[in-house]
PDB file of C-alpha atoms in Angstrom:
ATOM      1  CA  MET A  15      -5.155 -16.646 -26.774  1.00  0.00           C
ATOM      2  CA  GLY A  16      -4.198 -19.302 -24.250  1.00  0.00           C
ATOM      3  CA  LYS A  17      -0.574 -18.543 -24.987  1.00  0.00           C
ATOM      4  CA  GLU A  18      -1.162 -14.822 -24.274  1.00  0.00           C
ATOM      5  CA  MET A  19      -2.896 -15.674 -21.003  1.00  0.00           C
ATOM      6  CA  MET A  20       0.057 -17.860 -19.992  1.00  0.00           C
ATOM      7  CA  GLY A  21       2.451 -15.014 -20.794  1.00  0.00           C
ATOM      8  CA  TYR A  22       0.377 -12.623 -18.682  1.00  0.00           C
ATOM      9  CA  SER A  23       0.305 -14.946 -15.679  1.00  0.00           C
ATOM     10  CA  ASN A  24       4.062 -15.482 -15.899  1.00  0.00           C
ATOM     11  CA  ARG A  25       4.626 -11.716 -15.706  1.00  0.00           C
ATOM     12  CA  PHE A  26       2.142 -11.041 -12.900  1.00  0.00           C
ATOM     13  CA  ILE A  27       3.760  -9.968  -9.650  1.00  0.00           C
ATOM     14  CA  ALA A  28       1.581  -9.725  -6.541  1.00  0.00           C
ATOM     15  CA  PRO A  29       1.615  -6.101  -5.302  1.00  0.00           C
ATOM     16  CA  PHE A  30       0.942  -6.864  -1.622  1.00  0.00           C
ATOM     17  CA  ASN A  31       3.498  -8.784   0.415  1.00  0.00           C
ATOM     18  CA  GLY A  32       5.010  -9.796  -2.908  1.00  0.00           C
ATOM     19  CA  PRO A  33       8.566  -9.257  -4.123  1.00  0.00           C
ATOM     20  CA  ILE A  34       7.965  -5.566  -4.984  1.00  0.00           C
ATOM     21  CA  GLU A  35       6.678  -4.602  -1.517  1.00  0.00           C
ATOM     22  CA  ILE A  36       8.987  -6.810   0.550  1.00  0.00           C
ATOM     23  CA  GLY A  37      11.946  -5.869  -1.642  1.00  0.00           C
ATOM     24  CA  LEU A  38      11.100  -2.186  -1.134  1.00  0.00           C
ATOM     25  CA  ARG A  39      11.106  -2.700   2.624  1.00  0.00           C
ATOM     26  CA  ALA A  40      14.458  -4.507   2.345  1.00  0.00           C
ATOM     27  CA  ILE A  41      16.142  -1.732   0.370  1.00  0.00           C
ATOM     28  CA  SER A  42      14.781   0.832   2.828  1.00  0.00           C
ATOM     29  CA  ILE A  43      16.395  -1.152   5.664  1.00  0.00           C
ATOM     30  CA  LEU A  44      19.636  -1.534   3.706  1.00  0.00           C
ATOM     31  CA  ASN A  45      19.657   2.164   2.847  1.00  0.00           C
ATOM     32  CA  ASP A  46      19.531   3.053   6.542  1.00  0.00           C
ATOM     33  CA  ALA A  47      22.369   0.612   7.244  1.00  0.00           C
ATOM     34  CA  TYR A  48      24.485   1.788   4.256  1.00  0.00           C
ATOM     35  CA  PRO A  49      27.351   1.062   3.734  1.00  0.00           C
ATOM     36  CA  SER A  50      26.905  -1.973   6.000  1.00  0.00           C
ATOM     37  CA  GLY A  51      25.171  -5.065   4.672  1.00  0.00           C
ATOM     38  CA  TYR A  52      22.942  -7.655   6.297  1.00  0.00           C
ATOM     39  CA  SER A  53      22.491 -11.406   5.979  1.00  0.00           C
ATOM     40  CA  LEU A  54      19.261 -12.759   4.525  1.00  0.00           C
ATOM     41  CA  GLN A  55      18.229 -14.040   7.981  1.00  0.00           C
ATOM     42  CA  ARG A  56      18.711 -10.596   9.538  1.00  0.00           C
ATOM     43  CA  LEU A  57      16.720  -9.022   6.683  1.00  0.00           C
ATOM     44  CA  ILE A  58      13.850 -11.479   7.276  1.00  0.00           C
ATOM     45  CA  ILE A  59      13.713 -10.488  10.950  1.00  0.00           C
ATOM     46  CA  PHE A  60      14.105  -6.784  10.173  1.00  0.00           C
ATOM     47  CA  ASP A  61      11.357  -6.990   7.548  1.00  0.00           C
ATOM     48  CA  TYR A  62       9.013  -8.512  10.134  1.00  0.00           C
ATOM     49  CA  LEU A  63       9.941  -5.841  12.699  1.00  0.00           C
ATOM     50  CA  SER A  64       9.544  -3.040  10.144  1.00  0.00           C
ATOM     51  CA  VAL A  65       5.852  -3.891   9.698  1.00  0.00           C
ATOM     52  CA  HIS A  66       5.226  -5.023  13.280  1.00  0.00           C
ATOM     53  CA  SER A  67       7.444  -2.511  15.094  1.00  0.00           C
ATOM     54  CA  ASP A  68       4.862  -2.319  17.898  1.00  0.00           C
ATOM     55  CA  ASP A  69       5.764  -5.890  18.847  1.00  0.00           C
ATOM     56  CA  ILE A  70       8.881  -4.391  20.413  1.00  0.00           C
ATOM     57  CA  SER A  71       8.280  -2.573  23.701  1.00  0.00           C
ATOM     58  CA  GLY A  72       8.700   1.156  23.044  1.00  0.00           C
ATOM     59  CA  GLY A  73       8.679   0.680  19.262  1.00  0.00           C
ATOM     60  CA  PRO A  74       6.648   2.902  16.928  1.00  0.00           C
ATOM     61  CA  ALA A  75       3.134   1.931  15.811  1.00  0.00           C
ATOM     62  CA  GLY A  76       3.109  -1.006  13.425  1.00  0.00           C
ATOM     63  CA  LEU A  77       3.064  -0.325   9.709  1.00  0.00           C
ATOM     64  CA  HIS A  78       0.551  -3.162   9.247  1.00  0.00           C
ATOM     65  CA  PRO A  79      -2.295  -4.108  11.600  1.00  0.00           C
ATOM     66  CA  LYS A  80      -1.772  -6.779  14.212  1.00  0.00           C
ATOM     67  CA  THR A  81      -3.023 -10.164  13.081  1.00  0.00           C
ATOM     68  CA  PRO A  82      -3.338 -13.488  14.854  1.00  0.00           C
ATOM     69  CA  HIS A  83      -0.322 -15.772  14.532  1.00  0.00           C
ATOM     70  CA  ARG A  84       1.647 -13.051  12.702  1.00  0.00           C
ATOM     71  CA  SER A  85       4.949 -14.436  13.992  1.00  0.00           C
ATOM     72  CA  GLY A  86       4.428 -17.176  11.390  1.00  0.00           C
ATOM     73  CA  GLU A  87       5.261 -14.528   8.785  1.00  0.00           C
ATOM     74  CA  LEU A  88       8.899 -15.010   9.768  1.00  0.00           C
ATOM     75  CA  LEU A  89       8.740 -18.555   8.426  1.00  0.00           C
ATOM     76  CA  VAL A  90       7.307 -17.770   4.995  1.00  0.00           C
ATOM     77  CA  ARG A  91       9.145 -14.608   3.917  1.00  0.00           C
ATOM     78  CA  ARG A  92      12.495 -16.048   2.844  1.00  0.00           C
ATOM     79  CA  ASP A  93      11.522 -16.949  -0.735  1.00  0.00           C
ATOM     80  CA  VAL A  94       9.592 -13.735  -1.409  1.00  0.00           C
ATOM     81  CA  LEU A  95      12.334 -11.614   0.149  1.00  0.00           C
ATOM     82  CA  GLN A  96      14.958 -13.289  -2.043  1.00  0.00           C
ATOM     83  CA  LYS A  97      12.820 -12.573  -5.123  1.00  0.00           C
ATOM     84  CA  GLY A  98      12.412  -8.958  -4.014  1.00  0.00           C
ATOM     85  CA  LEU A  99      16.145  -8.535  -3.505  1.00  0.00           C
ATOM     86  CA  LEU A 100      16.807 -10.004  -6.959  1.00  0.00           C
ATOM     87  CA  LEU A 101      14.257  -7.592  -8.441  1.00  0.00           C
ATOM     88  CA  TYR A 102      15.943  -4.533  -6.910  1.00  0.00           C
ATOM     89  CA  MET A 103      19.469  -5.883  -7.525  1.00  0.00           C
ATOM     90  CA  GLY A 104      18.518  -6.081 -11.213  1.00  0.00           C
ATOM     91  CA  ARG A 105      17.860  -2.317 -11.094  1.00  0.00           C
ATOM     92  CA  GLY A 106      21.110  -1.512  -9.303  1.00  0.00           C
ATOM     93  CA  LEU A 107      19.349  -0.646  -6.030  1.00  0.00           C
ATOM     94  CA  ALA A 108      20.862  -3.472  -3.950  1.00  0.00           C
ATOM     95  CA  GLU A 109      23.938  -5.624  -4.189  1.00  0.00           C
ATOM     96  CA  GLN A 110      25.040  -9.022  -2.963  1.00  0.00           C
ATOM     97  CA  ARG A 111      28.401  -9.334  -1.227  1.00  0.00           C
ATOM     98  CA  PHE A 112      30.417 -12.459  -0.567  1.00  0.00           C
ATOM     99  CA  GLU A 113      32.247 -11.949   2.711  1.00  0.00           C
ATOM    100  CA  MET A 114      34.137 -14.188   5.149  1.00  0.00           C
ATOM    101  CA  SER A 115      31.028 -14.237   7.382  1.00  0.00           C
ATOM    102  CA  GLY A 116      28.796 -15.292   4.470  1.00  0.00           C
ATOM    103  CA  VAL A 117      26.556 -13.709   1.853  1.00  0.00           C
ATOM    104  CA  THR A 118      25.210 -10.273   2.727  1.00  0.00           C
ATOM    105  CA  TYR A 119      23.056  -7.723   0.937  1.00  0.00           C
ATOM    106  CA  ALA A 120      23.671  -3.984   0.895  1.00  0.00           C
ATOM    107  CA  ALA A 121      22.214  -0.816  -0.560  1.00  0.00           C
ATOM    108  CA  THR A 122      24.013   0.956  -3.382  1.00  0.00           C
ATOM    109  CA  GLU A 123      24.730   4.635  -3.913  1.00  0.00           C
ATOM    110  CA  ARG A 124      21.529   4.812  -5.993  1.00  0.00           C
ATOM    111  CA  THR A 125      19.185   3.374  -3.328  1.00  0.00           C
ATOM    112  CA  GLY A 126      18.697   6.566  -1.302  1.00  0.00           C
ATOM    113  CA  ALA A 127      17.944   8.655  -4.397  1.00  0.00           C
ATOM    114  CA  PHE A 128      15.384   6.064  -5.529  1.00  0.00           C
ATOM    115  CA  LEU A 129      13.656   6.064  -2.140  1.00  0.00           C
ATOM    116  CA  ASP A 130      13.680   9.878  -2.025  1.00  0.00           C
ATOM    117  CA  VAL A 131      11.472  10.127  -5.117  1.00  0.00           C
ATOM    118  CA  LEU A 132       8.795   7.846  -3.629  1.00  0.00           C
ATOM    119  CA  GLU A 133       6.434  10.263  -1.897  1.00  0.00           C
ATOM    120  CA  THR A 134       3.626   8.032  -0.648  1.00  0.00           C
ATOM    121  CA  GLU A 135       2.529   7.981   2.976  1.00  0.00           C
ATOM    122  CA  TYR A 136       3.371   4.260   3.126  1.00  0.00           C
ATOM    123  CA  VAL A 137       6.983   4.833   2.059  1.00  0.00           C
ATOM    124  CA  SER A 138       7.325   7.777   4.462  1.00  0.00           C
ATOM    125  CA  ASP A 139       6.005   5.641   7.347  1.00  0.00           C
ATOM    126  CA  LEU A 140       8.207   2.732   6.234  1.00  0.00           C
ATOM    127  CA  ARG A 141      11.336   4.881   6.197  1.00  0.00           C
ATOM    128  CA  GLN A 142      10.602   6.168   9.729  1.00  0.00           C
ATOM    129  CA  ARG A 143      10.307   2.592  10.974  1.00  0.00           C
ATOM    130  CA  THR A 144      13.386   1.278   9.170  1.00  0.00           C
ATOM    131  CA  CYS A 145      15.411   4.205  10.551  1.00  0.00           C
ATOM    132  CA  TRP A 146      14.217   3.306  14.080  1.00  0.00           C
ATOM    133  CA  LEU A 147      14.888  -0.383  13.404  1.00  0.00           C
ATOM    134  CA  VAL A 148      18.473   0.094  12.239  1.00  0.00           C
ATOM    135  CA  ASP A 149      19.193   2.595  15.061  1.00  0.00           C
ATOM    136  CA  THR A 150      17.814   0.135  17.624  1.00  0.00           C
ATOM    137  CA  PHE A 151      19.161  -3.215  16.386  1.00  0.00           C
ATOM    138  CA  HIS A 152      22.155  -2.537  14.120  1.00  0.00           C
ATOM    139  CA  ARG A 153      24.726  -3.116  16.843  1.00  0.00           C
ATOM    140  CA  ILE A 154      23.346  -6.345  18.293  1.00  0.00           C
ATOM    141  CA  SER A 155      24.742  -9.616  16.972  1.00  0.00           C
ATOM    142  CA  ASP A 156      22.824 -12.061  14.801  1.00  0.00           C
ATOM    143  CA  ASP A 157      22.745 -14.486  17.772  1.00  0.00           C
ATOM    144  CA  GLU A 158      21.215 -11.825  20.035  1.00  0.00           C
ATOM    145  CA  LEU A 159      18.662 -10.929  17.352  1.00  0.00           C
ATOM    146  CA  ASN A 160      17.755 -14.589  16.842  1.00  0.00           C
ATOM    147  CA  SER A 161      17.374 -14.998  20.621  1.00  0.00           C
ATOM    148  CA  LEU A 162      15.014 -12.008  20.729  1.00  0.00           C
ATOM    149  CA  VAL A 163      12.868 -13.634  18.049  1.00  0.00           C
ATOM    150  CA  GLN A 164      12.922 -17.074  19.700  1.00  0.00           C
ATOM    151  CA  GLU A 165      11.881 -15.575  23.046  1.00  0.00           C
ATOM    152  CA  ASN A 166       8.908 -13.761  21.491  1.00  0.00           C
ATOM    153  CA  LEU A 167       7.855 -16.074  18.665  1.00  0.00           C
ATOM    154  CA  GLY A 168       4.938 -17.491  20.639  1.00  0.00           C
ATOM    155  CA  ALA A 169       3.845 -14.110  21.984  1.00  0.00           C
ATOM    156  CA  TRP A 170       3.685 -12.107  18.732  1.00  0.00           C
ATOM    157  CA  GLY A 171       0.116 -12.602  17.572  1.00  0.00           C
ATOM    158  CA  ALA A 172      -0.925 -14.604  20.614  1.00  0.00           C
ATOM    159  CA  GLU A 173      -2.996 -11.703  21.978  1.00  0.00           C
ATOM    160  CA  PHE A 174      -5.769 -12.980  19.696  1.00  0.00           C
ATOM    161  CA  GLU A 175      -5.758 -16.509  21.158  1.00  0.00           C
ATOM    162  CA  MET A 176      -8.431 -15.791  23.749  1.00  0.00           C
ATOM    163  CA  GLU A 177     -10.411 -13.342  21.634  1.00  0.00           C
ATOM    164  CA  SER A 178     -13.090 -15.886  20.660  1.00  0.00           C
ATOM    165  CA  VAL A 179     -13.678 -16.687  24.327  1.00  0.00           C
ATOM    166  CA  LEU A 180     -14.242 -12.979  25.021  1.00  0.00           C
ATOM    167  CA  TRP A 181     -16.746 -12.768  22.164  1.00  0.00           C
ATOM    168  CA  MET A 182     -18.652 -15.710  23.628  1.00  0.00           C
ATOM    169  CA  GLU A 183     -18.716 -14.044  27.065  1.00  0.00           C
ATOM    170  CA  ASP A 184     -20.155 -10.860  25.509  1.00  0.00           C
ATOM    171  CA  GLU A 185     -22.972 -12.869  23.906  1.00  0.00           C
ATOM    172  CA  ILE A 186     -24.010 -14.518  27.183  1.00  0.00           C
TER     173      ILE A 186
END
């Protein structure tokens, strides 16, 4: 019995913000950029901006609600995103390329067809945001994208910093 339980826990994959969900967001981004590929660092930033698109002035509503200190998500997604990419690469829905500029990831010819059969509202909303994201940021360099993140890292999620003070003022 204990052995079965261990086998179950080894196969368990978290459905939310786990490799399946983050990998799905990554292949949606890569599908919109196809045939171009992106570095892991660019995918981490694009993943963040796909769920928090309203952090960019003029961007569409965020896919996920705003949370305090959400910019910290940029620091913890690398491992899960890599696992998600491996998961979808194993199904032929993403590929890894070794280029002069470094390792990049790209969609395959099968990625779009896979995404087309997913008919949930979440995937529809995700695809709208990843289309906007790639249209808006595809042409800027990695250095420019990193600068954008560095300039806003302290601001994204900081709108909640003074919230507890406002609650206290309401109670007085």
